[in-house]
mmCIF file of C-alpha atoms in Angstrom:
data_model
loop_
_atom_site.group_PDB
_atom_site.id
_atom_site.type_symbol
_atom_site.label_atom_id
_atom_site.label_comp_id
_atom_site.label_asym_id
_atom_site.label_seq_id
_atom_site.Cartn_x
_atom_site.Cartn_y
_atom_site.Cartn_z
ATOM 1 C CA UNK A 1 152.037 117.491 91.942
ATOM 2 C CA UNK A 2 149.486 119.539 93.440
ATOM 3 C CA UNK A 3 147.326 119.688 90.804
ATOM 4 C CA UNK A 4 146.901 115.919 90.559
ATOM 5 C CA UNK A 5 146.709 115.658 94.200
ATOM 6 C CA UNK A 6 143.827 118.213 94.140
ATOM 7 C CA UNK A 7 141.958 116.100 90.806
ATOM 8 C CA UNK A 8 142.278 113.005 92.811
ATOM 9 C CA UNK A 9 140.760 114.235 95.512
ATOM 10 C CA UNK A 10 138.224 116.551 93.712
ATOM 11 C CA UNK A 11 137.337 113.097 91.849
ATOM 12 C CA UNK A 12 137.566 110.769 94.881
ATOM 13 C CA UNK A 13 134.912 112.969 97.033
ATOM 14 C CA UNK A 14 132.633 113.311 93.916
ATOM 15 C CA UNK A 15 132.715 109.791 93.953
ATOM 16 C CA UNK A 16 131.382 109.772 97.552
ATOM 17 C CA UNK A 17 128.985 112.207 97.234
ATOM 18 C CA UNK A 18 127.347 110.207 94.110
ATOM 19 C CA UNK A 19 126.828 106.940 95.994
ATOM 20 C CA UNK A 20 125.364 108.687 98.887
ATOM 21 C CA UNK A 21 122.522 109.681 97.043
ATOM 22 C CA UNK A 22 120.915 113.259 96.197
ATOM 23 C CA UNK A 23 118.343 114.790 99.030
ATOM 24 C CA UNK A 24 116.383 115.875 96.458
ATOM 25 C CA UNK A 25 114.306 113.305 95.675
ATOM 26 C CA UNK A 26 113.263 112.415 92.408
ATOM 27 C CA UNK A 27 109.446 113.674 91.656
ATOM 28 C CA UNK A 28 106.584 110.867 92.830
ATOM 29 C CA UNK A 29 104.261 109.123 90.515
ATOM 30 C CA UNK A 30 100.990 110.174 89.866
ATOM 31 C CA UNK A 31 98.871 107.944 92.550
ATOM 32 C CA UNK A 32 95.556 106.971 91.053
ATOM 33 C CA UNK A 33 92.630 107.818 93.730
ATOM 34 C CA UNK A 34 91.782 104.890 96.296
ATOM 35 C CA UNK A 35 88.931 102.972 94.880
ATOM 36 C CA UNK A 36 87.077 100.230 96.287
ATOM 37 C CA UNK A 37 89.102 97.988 94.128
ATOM 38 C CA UNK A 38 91.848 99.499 95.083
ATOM 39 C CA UNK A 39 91.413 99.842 98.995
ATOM 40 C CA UNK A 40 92.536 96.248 99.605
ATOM 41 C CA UNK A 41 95.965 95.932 100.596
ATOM 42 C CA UNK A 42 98.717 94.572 98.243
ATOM 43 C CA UNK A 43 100.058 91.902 98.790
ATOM 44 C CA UNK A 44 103.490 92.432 101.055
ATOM 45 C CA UNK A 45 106.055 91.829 98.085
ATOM 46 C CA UNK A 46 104.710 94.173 95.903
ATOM 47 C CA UNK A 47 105.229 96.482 98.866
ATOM 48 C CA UNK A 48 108.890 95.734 99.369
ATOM 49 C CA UNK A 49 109.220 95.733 95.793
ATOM 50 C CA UNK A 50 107.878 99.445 95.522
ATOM 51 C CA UNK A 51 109.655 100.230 98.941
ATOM 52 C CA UNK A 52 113.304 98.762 97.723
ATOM 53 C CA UNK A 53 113.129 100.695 94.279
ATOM 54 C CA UNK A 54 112.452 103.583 95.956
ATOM 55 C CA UNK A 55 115.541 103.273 98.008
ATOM 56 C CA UNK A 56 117.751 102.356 94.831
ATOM 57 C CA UNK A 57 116.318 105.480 93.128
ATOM 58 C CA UNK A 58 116.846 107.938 95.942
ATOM 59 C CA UNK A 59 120.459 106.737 96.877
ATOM 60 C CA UNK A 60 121.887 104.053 94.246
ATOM 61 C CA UNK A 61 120.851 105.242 90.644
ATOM 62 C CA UNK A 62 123.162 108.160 90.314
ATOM 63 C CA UNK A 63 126.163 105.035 90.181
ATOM 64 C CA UNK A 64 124.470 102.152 89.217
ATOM 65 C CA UNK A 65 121.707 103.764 86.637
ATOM 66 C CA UNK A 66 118.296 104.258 86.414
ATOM 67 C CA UNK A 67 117.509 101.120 84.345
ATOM 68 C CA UNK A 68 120.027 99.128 86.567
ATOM 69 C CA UNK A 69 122.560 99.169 83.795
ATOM 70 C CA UNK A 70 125.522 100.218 85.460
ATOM 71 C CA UNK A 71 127.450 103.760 85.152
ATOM 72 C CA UNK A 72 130.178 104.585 87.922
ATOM 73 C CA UNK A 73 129.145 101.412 89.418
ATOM 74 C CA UNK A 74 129.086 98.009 87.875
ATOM 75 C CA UNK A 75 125.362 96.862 86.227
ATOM 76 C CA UNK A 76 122.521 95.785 88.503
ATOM 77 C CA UNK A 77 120.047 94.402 86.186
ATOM 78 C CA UNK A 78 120.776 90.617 86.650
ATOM 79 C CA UNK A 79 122.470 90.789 90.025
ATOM 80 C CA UNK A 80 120.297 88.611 91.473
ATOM 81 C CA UNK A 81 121.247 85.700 89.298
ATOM 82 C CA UNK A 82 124.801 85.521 90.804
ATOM 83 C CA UNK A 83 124.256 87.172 94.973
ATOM 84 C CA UNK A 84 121.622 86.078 97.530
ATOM 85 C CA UNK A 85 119.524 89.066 99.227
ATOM 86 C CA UNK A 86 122.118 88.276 102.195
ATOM 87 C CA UNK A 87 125.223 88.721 99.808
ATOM 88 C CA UNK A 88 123.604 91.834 98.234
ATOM 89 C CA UNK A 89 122.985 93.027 102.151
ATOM 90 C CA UNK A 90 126.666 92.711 102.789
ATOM 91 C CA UNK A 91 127.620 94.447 100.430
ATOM 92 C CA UNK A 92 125.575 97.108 100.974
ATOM 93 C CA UNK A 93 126.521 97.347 104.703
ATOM 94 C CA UNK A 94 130.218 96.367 104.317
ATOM 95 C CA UNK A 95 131.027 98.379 100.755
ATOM 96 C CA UNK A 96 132.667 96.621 97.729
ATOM 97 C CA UNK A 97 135.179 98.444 95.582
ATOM 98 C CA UNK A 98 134.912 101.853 95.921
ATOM 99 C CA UNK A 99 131.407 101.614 97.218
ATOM 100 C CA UNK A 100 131.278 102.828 100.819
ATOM 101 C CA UNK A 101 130.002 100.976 103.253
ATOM 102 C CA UNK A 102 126.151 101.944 104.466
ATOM 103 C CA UNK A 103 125.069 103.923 101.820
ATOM 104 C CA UNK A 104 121.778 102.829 103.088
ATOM 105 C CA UNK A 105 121.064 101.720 106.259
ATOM 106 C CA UNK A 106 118.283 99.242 108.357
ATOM 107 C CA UNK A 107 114.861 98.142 106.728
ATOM 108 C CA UNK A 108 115.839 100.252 103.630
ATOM 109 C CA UNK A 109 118.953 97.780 103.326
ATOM 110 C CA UNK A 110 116.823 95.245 103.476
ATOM 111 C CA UNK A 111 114.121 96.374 100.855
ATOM 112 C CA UNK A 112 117.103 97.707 98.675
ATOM 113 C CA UNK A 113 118.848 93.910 98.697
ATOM 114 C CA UNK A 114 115.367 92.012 98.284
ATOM 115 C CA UNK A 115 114.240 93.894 95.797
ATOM 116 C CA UNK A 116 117.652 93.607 93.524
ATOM 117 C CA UNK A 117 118.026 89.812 94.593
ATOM 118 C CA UNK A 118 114.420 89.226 92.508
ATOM 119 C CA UNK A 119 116.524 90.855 89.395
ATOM 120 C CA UNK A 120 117.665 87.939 87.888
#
């Protein structure tokens, strides 16, 4: 009995500790040197786009995969087909399953659920 008590909650706490995301961040691309051409500012979704994958790789990819696929967590990759940024958003802030609630918090919520609600 104690054994399985112990796995369960050996298991459930991994769980946790997955969804939360790593500290360690993963290593940043290689940024090209600003250039004239590249001195104007991009346009603002590309910067929420950038800003909300970010998030998902920092805190959501060790459940829900790298390419969106799915792993401890269900499959991203079309996600925005069947949830709204503001379903997506409650999720994220309320938890769904055995997601926790605010694995990620504020404007990177936001980028997080704009950026999967264009996956369609």
């Amino acid at each position: 009995m104690k054994k399985s008590l112990l796995a369960i909650l050996l298991g459930s706490s991994m769980a946790l500790a997955a969804c939360g995301g790593d500290e360690e961040a993963a290593p940043e691309e290689e940024k090209e040197p600003a250039t004239e051409e590249t001195t104007e500012e991009a346009p603002a979704e590309t910067a929420d786009a950038s800003a909300g994958q970010e998030v998902y790789n920092k805190s959501c990819m060790s459940c829900h995969g790298g390419n969106l696929e799915g792993g401890m967590g269900p499959a991203l990759d079309k996600i925005g087909a069947d949830k709204s940024k503001d379903d997506i958003l409650g999720v994220i802030k309320n938890g769904q399953g055995q997601m926790p609630p605010n694995v990620v918090q504020g404007e990177d919520a936001e980028a997080v659920a704009e950026w999967l609600a264009a996956k369609k």
